[in-house]
Coordinates of C-alpha atoms and ligand atoms in Angstrom, one line a residue:
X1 CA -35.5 -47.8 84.1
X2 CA -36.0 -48.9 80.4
X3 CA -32.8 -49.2 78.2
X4 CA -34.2 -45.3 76.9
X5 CA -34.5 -44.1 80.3
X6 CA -29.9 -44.3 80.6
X7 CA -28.2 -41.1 80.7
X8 CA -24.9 -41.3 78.4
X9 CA -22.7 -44.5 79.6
X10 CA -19.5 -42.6 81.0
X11 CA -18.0 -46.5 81.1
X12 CA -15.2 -46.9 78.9
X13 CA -16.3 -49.2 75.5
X14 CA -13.9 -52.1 75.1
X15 CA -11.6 -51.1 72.3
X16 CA -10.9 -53.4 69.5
X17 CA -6.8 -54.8 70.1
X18 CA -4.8 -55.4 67.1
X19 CA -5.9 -58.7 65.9
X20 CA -9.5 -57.3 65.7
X21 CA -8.9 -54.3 64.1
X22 CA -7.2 -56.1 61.0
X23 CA -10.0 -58.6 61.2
X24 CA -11.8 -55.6 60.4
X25 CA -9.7 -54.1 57.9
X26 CA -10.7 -57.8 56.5
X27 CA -14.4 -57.1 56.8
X28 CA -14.5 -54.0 55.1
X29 CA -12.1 -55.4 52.1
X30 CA -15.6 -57.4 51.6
X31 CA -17.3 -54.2 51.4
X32 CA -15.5 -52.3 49.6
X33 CA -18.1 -52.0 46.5
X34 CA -21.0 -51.1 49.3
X35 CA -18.7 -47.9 50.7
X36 CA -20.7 -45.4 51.4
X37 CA -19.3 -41.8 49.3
X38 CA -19.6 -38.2 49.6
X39 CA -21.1 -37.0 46.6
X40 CA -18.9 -34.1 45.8
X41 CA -15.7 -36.3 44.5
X42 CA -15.7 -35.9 41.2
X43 CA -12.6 -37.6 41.2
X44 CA -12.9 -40.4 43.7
X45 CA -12.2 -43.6 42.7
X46 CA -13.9 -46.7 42.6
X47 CA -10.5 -48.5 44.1
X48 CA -10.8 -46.5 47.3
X49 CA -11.4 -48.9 50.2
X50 CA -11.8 -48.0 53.9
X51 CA -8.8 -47.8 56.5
X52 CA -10.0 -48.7 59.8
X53 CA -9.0 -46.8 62.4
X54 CA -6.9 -48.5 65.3
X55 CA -8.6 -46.7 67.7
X56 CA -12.5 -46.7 66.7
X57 CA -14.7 -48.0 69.2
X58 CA -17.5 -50.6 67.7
X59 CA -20.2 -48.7 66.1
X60 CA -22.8 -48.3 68.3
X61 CA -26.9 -47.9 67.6
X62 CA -28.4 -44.3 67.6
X63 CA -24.2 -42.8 67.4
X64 CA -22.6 -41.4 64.7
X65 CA -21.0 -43.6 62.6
X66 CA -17.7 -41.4 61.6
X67 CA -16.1 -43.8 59.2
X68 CA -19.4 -44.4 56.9
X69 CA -20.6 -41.2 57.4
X70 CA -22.4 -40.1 54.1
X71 CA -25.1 -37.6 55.0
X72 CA -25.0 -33.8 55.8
X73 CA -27.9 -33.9 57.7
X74 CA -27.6 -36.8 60.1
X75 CA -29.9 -39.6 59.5
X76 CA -32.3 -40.4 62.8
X77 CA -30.4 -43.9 63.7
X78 CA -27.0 -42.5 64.0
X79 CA -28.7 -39.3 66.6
X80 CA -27.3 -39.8 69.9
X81 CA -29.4 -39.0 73.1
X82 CA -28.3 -37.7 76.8
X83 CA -31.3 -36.9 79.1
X84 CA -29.9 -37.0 83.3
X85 CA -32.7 -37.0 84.5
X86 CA -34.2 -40.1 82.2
X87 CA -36.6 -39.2 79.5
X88 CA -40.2 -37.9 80.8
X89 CA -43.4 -39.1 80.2
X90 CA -45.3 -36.4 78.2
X91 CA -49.4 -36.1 78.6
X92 CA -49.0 -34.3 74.1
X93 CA -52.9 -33.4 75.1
X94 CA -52.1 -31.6 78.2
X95 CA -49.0 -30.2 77.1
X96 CA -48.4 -26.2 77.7
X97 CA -45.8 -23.8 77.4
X98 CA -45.6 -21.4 80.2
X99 CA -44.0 -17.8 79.8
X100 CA -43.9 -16.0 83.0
X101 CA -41.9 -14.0 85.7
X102 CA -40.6 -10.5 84.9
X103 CA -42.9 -10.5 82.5
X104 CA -46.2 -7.9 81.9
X105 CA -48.4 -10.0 79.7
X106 CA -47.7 -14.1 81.0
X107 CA -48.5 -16.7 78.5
X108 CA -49.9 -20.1 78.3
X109 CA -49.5 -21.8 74.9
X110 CA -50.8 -25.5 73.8
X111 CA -48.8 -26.9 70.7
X112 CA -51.4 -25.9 68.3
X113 CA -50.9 -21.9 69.2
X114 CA -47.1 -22.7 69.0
X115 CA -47.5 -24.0 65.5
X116 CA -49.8 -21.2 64.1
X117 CA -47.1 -19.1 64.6
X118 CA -44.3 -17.8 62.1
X119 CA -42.4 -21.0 61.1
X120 CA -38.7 -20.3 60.5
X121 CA -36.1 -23.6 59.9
X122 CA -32.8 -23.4 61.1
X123 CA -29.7 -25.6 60.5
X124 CA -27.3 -26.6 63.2
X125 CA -25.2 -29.3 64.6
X126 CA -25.5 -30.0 67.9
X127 CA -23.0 -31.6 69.9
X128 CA -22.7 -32.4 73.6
X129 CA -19.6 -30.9 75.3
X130 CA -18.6 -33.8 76.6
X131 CA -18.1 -35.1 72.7
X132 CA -14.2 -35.6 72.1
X133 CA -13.6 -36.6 75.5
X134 CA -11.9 -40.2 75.5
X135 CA -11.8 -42.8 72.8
X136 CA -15.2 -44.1 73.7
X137 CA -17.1 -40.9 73.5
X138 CA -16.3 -39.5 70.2
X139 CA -19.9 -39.8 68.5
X140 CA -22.6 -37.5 69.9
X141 CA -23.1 -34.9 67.4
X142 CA -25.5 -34.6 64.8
X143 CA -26.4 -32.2 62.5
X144 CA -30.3 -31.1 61.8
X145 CA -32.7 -28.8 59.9
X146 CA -34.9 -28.0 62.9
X147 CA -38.3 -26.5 62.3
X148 CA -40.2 -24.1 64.9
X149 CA -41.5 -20.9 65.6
X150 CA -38.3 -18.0 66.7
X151 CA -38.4 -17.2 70.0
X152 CA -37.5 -13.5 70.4
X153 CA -40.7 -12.6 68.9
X154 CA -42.4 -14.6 71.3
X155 CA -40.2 -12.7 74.4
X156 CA -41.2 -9.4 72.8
X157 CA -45.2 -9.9 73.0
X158 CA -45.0 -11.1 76.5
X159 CA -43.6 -7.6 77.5
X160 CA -40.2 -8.3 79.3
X161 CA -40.6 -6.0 82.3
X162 CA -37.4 -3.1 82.8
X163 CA -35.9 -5.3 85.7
X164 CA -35.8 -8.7 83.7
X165 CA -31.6 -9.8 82.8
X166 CA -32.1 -13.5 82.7
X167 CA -33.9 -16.1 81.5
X168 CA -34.7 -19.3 81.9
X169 CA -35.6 -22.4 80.2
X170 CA -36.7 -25.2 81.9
X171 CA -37.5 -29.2 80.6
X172 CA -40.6 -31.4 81.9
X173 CA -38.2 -33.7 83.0
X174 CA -36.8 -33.5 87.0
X175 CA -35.5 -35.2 90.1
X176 CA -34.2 -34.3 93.6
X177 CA -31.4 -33.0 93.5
X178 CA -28.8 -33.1 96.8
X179 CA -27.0 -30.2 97.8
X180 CA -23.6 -30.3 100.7
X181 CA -24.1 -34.8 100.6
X182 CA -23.3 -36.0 103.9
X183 CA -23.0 -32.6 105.6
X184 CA -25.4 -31.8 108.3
X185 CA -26.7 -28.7 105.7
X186 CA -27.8 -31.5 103.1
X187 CA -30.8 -29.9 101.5
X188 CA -32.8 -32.1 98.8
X189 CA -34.7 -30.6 96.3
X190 CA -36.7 -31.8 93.4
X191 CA -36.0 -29.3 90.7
X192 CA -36.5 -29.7 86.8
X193 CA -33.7 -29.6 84.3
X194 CA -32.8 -25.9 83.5
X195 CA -30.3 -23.4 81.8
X196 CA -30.3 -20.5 81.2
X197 CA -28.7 -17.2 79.4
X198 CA -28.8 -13.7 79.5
X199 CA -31.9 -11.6 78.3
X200 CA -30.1 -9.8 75.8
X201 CA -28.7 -13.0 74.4
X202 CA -31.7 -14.4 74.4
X203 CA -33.0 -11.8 72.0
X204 CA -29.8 -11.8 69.7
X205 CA -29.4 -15.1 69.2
X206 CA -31.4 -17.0 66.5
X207 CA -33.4 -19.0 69.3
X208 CA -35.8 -21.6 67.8
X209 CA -38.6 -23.1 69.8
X210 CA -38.6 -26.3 67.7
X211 CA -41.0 -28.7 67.0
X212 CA -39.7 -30.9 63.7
X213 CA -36.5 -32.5 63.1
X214 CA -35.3 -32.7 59.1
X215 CA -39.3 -31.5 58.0
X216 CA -40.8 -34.4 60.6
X217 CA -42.6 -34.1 63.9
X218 CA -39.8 -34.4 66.3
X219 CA -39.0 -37.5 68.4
X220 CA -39.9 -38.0 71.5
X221 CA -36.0 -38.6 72.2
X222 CA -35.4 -35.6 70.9
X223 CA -37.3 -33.5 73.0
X224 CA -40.9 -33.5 71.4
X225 CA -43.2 -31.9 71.5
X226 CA -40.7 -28.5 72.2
X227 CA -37.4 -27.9 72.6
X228 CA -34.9 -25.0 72.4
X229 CA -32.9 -24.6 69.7
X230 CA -29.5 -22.7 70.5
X231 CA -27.1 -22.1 67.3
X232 CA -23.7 -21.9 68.5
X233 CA -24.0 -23.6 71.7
X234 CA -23.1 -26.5 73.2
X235 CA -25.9 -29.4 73.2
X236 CA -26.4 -28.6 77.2
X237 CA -28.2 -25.3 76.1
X238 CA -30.6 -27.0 73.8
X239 CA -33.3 -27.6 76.7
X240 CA -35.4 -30.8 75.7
X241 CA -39.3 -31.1 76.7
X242 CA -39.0 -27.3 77.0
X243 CA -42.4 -26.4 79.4
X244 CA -41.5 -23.6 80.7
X245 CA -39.7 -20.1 79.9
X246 CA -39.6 -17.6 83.1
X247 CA -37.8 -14.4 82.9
X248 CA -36.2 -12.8 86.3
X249 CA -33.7 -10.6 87.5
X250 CA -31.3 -12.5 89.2
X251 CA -28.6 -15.3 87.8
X252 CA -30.1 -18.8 87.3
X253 CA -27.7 -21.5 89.5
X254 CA -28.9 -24.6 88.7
X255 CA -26.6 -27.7 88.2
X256 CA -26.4 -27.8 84.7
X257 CA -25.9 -24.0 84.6
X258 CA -23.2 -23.6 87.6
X259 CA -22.5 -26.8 89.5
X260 CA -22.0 -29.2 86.3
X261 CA -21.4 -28.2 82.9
X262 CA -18.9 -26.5 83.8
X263 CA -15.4 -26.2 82.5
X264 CA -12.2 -25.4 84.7
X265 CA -8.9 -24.1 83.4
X266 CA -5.6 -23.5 85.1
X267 CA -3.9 -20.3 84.1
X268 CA -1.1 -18.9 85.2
X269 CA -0.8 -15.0 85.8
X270 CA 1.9 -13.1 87.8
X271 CA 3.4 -16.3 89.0
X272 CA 0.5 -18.0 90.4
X273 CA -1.5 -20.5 89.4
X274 CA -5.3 -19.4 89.1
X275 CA -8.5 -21.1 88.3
X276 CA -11.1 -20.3 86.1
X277 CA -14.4 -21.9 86.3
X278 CA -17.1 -21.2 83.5
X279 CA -20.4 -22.5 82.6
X280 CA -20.5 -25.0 79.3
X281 CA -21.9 -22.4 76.4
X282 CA -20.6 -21.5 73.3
X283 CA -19.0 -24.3 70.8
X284 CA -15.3 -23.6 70.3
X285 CA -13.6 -24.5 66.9
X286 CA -13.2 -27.9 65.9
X287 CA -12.6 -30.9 63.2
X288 CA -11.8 -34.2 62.7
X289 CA -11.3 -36.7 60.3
X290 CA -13.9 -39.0 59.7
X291 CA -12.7 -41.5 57.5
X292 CA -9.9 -42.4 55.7
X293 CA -9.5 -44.6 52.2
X294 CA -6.9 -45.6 50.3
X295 CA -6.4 -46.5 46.5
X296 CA -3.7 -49.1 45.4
X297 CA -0.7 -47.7 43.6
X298 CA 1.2 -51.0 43.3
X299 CA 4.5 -52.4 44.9
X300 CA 2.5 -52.3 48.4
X301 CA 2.2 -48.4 47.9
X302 CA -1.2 -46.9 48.1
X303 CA -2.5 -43.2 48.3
X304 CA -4.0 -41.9 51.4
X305 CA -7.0 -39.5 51.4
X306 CA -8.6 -38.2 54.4
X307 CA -12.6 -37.1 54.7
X308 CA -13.7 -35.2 57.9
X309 CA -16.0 -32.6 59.5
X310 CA -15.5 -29.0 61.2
X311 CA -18.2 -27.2 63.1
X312 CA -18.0 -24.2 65.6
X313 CA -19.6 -21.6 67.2
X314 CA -20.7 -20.1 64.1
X315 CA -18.1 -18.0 63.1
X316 CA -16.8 -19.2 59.5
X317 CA -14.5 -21.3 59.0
X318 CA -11.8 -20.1 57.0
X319 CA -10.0 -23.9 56.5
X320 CA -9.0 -27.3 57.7
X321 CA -5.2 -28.5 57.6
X322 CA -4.4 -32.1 57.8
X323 CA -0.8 -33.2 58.8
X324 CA 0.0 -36.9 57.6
X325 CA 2.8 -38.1 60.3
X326 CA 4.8 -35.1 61.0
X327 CA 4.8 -33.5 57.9
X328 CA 3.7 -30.1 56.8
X329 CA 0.2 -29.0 57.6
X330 CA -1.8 -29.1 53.9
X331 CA -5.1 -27.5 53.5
X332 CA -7.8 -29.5 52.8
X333 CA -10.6 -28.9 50.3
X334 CA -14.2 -28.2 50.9
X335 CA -16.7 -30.5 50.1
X336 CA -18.9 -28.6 48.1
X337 CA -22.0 -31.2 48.1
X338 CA -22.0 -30.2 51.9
X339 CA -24.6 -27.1 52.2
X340 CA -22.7 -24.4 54.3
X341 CA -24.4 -22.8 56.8
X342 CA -22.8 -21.1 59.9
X343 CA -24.1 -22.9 62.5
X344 CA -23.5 -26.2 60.8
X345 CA -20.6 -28.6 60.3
X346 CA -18.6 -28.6 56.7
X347 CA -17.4 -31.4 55.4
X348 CA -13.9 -31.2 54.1
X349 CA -11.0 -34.2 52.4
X350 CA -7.5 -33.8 51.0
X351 CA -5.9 -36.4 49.2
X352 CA -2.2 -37.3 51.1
X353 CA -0.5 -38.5 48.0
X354 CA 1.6 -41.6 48.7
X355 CA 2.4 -44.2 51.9
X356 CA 4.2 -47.2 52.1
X357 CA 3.1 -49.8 54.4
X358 CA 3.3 -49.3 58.4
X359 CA 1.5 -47.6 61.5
X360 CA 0.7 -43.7 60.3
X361 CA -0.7 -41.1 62.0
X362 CA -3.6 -38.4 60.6
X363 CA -4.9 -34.8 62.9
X364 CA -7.0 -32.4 61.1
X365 CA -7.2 -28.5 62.2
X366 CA -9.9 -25.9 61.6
X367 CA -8.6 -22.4 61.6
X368 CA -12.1 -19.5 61.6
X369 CA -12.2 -16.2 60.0
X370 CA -10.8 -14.6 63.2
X371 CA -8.2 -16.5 63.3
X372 CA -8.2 -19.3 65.8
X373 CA -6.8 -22.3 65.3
X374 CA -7.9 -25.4 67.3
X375 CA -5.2 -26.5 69.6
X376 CA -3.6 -29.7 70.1
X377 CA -3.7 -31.5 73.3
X378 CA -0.3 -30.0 74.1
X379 CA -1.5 -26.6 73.9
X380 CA -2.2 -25.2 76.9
X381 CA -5.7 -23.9 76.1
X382 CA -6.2 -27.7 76.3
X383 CA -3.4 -29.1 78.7
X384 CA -4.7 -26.7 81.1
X385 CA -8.3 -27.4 81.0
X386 CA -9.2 -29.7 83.7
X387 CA -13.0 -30.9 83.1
X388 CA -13.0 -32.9 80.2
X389 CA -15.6 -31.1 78.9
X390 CA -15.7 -28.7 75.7
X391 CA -13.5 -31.3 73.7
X392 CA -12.4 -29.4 71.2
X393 CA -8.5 -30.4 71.0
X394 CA -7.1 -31.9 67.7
X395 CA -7.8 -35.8 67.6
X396 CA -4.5 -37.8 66.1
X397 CA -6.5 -40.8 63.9
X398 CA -3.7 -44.1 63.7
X399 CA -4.0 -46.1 61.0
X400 CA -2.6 -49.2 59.3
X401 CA -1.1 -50.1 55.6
X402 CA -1.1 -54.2 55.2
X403 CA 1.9 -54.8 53.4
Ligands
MTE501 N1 -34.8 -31.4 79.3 C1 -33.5 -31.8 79.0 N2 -32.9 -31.2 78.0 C2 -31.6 -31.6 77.7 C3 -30.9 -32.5 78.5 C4 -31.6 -33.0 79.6 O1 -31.0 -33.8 80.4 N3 -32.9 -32.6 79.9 N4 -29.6 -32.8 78.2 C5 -28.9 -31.8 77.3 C6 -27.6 -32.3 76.8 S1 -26.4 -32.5 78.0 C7 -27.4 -32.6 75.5 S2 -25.9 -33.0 74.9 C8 -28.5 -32.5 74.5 C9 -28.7 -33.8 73.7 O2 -29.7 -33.7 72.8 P1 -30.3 -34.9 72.0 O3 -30.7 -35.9 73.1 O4 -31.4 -34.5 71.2 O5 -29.2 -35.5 71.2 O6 -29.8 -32.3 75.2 C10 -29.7 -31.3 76.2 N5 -31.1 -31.0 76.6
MO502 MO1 -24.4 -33.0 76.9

């Protein structure tokens, strides 16, 4: 396996202890002048300095870099990767689409029929549902101006037959798979990597069979030369090395549609306790803060301001509260240099007015327009959810004033 080949590390990253992090603290002092800045503060200072985080893991290549994150659209070095079953080898000559099944005209496409077709460009962050999960795992989420031709079009001309419900998109990439291990009704199977949703969401959703990342050919890591775009979904849906598209009438099971990806929650009705186990799909509500600064006020006091991100399933989000310690919840203000765009994160910051030195604490919450707020671990939406993935829960940032 080359280094490219891995599939996401699920080993914990050795977090930075105390001494370390103020080493740090130390580090970016030096840099101060260099910090990176969101373009829409009018107001912000040339005094602000960073405030490391305690609890930020080391920076790591091709991951988001929260704390000197600058860019709306995320820049290609900081775009994480997950591929299971390692990244294929692609023949781009030989490549085809396939569209077949439950389907009266079947299609065959090479790339150069896929990009005569009508180009649209859509915007979305995409983040894997596993995002959020622990301390080591907090930067795999990007956000992209994907270019391709829209998919439902394509569905229509092939004629979906009456009996057709689902359908399926599958990757180049696949390996055997092992159903019952170690039972004596172990069946291997080499299957490629597949998801899949309903027809009819298929046709509402803005589906984009891309084929460019930010107005460039797309990268090979990326899933070039096609891959599915899916607004509103979790990364898992946004099949890589997409080959082929077959429509049937029955529900697709595949692992990363039924066995993995998928999210259990406990939940308690009539006195029992009763368990609900879903595929990975849509995003839920969710923020963070990405950074935080502060600006000297003398006597050891300095202001506090927080800069984060929110993204979602595509519903708006209405706003984003940040509680400093245990104060009151205050909202935070939009970034207006960020583009807005459902299916996209927003940038947000607040400034927290004034802290003496010490250990403080920092959670951000998004609230959408119909009303959900993103819970806190404690809630039991979240305390009840026992597959870490779909990370959405509020994330408590610790920080540090020298004095
Ligand atoms: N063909 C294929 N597509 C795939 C995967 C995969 O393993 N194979 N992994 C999915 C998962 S779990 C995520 S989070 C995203 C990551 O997309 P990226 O590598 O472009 O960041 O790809 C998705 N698409
Ligand atoms: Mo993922």
């Amino acid at each position: 396996m080359t280094p490219n080949q891995r599939t996401i590390d699920s080993k914990p990253i050795p977090f930075m202890d105390r001494r370390a992090a103020i080493g740090r603290s130390l580090q970016y002092a030096a840099l101060t002048l260099s910090m990176p800045t969101w373009a829409a503060f009018e107001n912000q200072s040339s005094q602000e300095t960073l405030v490391p985080f305690l609890d930020m893991p080391r920076t790591r290549p091709n991951r988001l870099d929260w704390e000197m994150l600058t860019d709306w659209i995320t820049p290609q070095d900081q775009v994480f990767n997950v591929q299971h079953y390692g990244m294929p080898e692609i023949d781009l000559d030989a490549f085809r689409l396939t569209l077949d099944g439950l389907v009266n005209k079947p299609a065959v496409l090479g790339m150069d029929q896929i990009r005569s077709m009508p180009k649209k460009e859509q915007l979305m962050t995409l983040e894997c549902s596993g995002n959020g999960s622990s301390k080591g795992f907090m930067d795999a989420v990007y956000n992209s101006r994907w270019g391709g031709t829209p998919l439902a079009p394509l569905l229509q001309q092939c004629q979906p037959s009456s009996e057709a419900t689902e359908v399926v998109f599958y990757g180049a990439d696949t390996k055997e798979e092992v159903l019952r291990p170690g039972t004596n009704r172990e069946l291997k199977i080499e299957v490629p990597f597949g998801r899949s949703m309903t027809l009819k969401e298929a046709m509402a959703l803005p589906l984009l069979l891309a084929y460019e990342r930010n107005g460039a050919p797309m990268e090979h890591r990326n899933g070039a030369p096609l891959r599915l775009i899916v607004p509103g979904y979790y990364g898992v849906a946004n099949v890589k090395w997409l080959t082929r598209i077959e429509l049937r009438d029955r529900r697709y099971m595949g692992r990363y549609m039924a066995r993995d990806y998928v999210t259990v929650r406990a939940r308690e009705q009539d006195g029992e306790i009763i368990h609900e186990e879903t595929s990975v799909g849509r995003m839920n509500l969710k923020s963070i803060i990405a950074r935080v600064t502060q600006r000297p006020l003398g006597q050891g006091k300095v202001a506090l301001r927080a800069y984060g991100a929110a993204w979602g399933d595509g519903t708006p989000i209405e706003r984003v509260e940040v509680q400093l310690n245990d104060g009151a919840w205050q909202q935070a203000r939009w970034d207006e240099s960020s583009q807005t765009s459902p299916y996209c994160w927003r940038f947000f910051w607040m400034d927290l007015g004034e802290v003496g030195p010490g250990d403080h604490t920092l959670i951000s919450r998004a609230i959408d327009q119909k009303g959900r707020i993103q819970p806190s671990a404690e809630d039991d939406e979240i305390a009840l959810k026992k597959t870490y993935w779909e990370a959405y829960a509020q994330w408590p940032r610790q920080i540090r004033i020298e004095s």
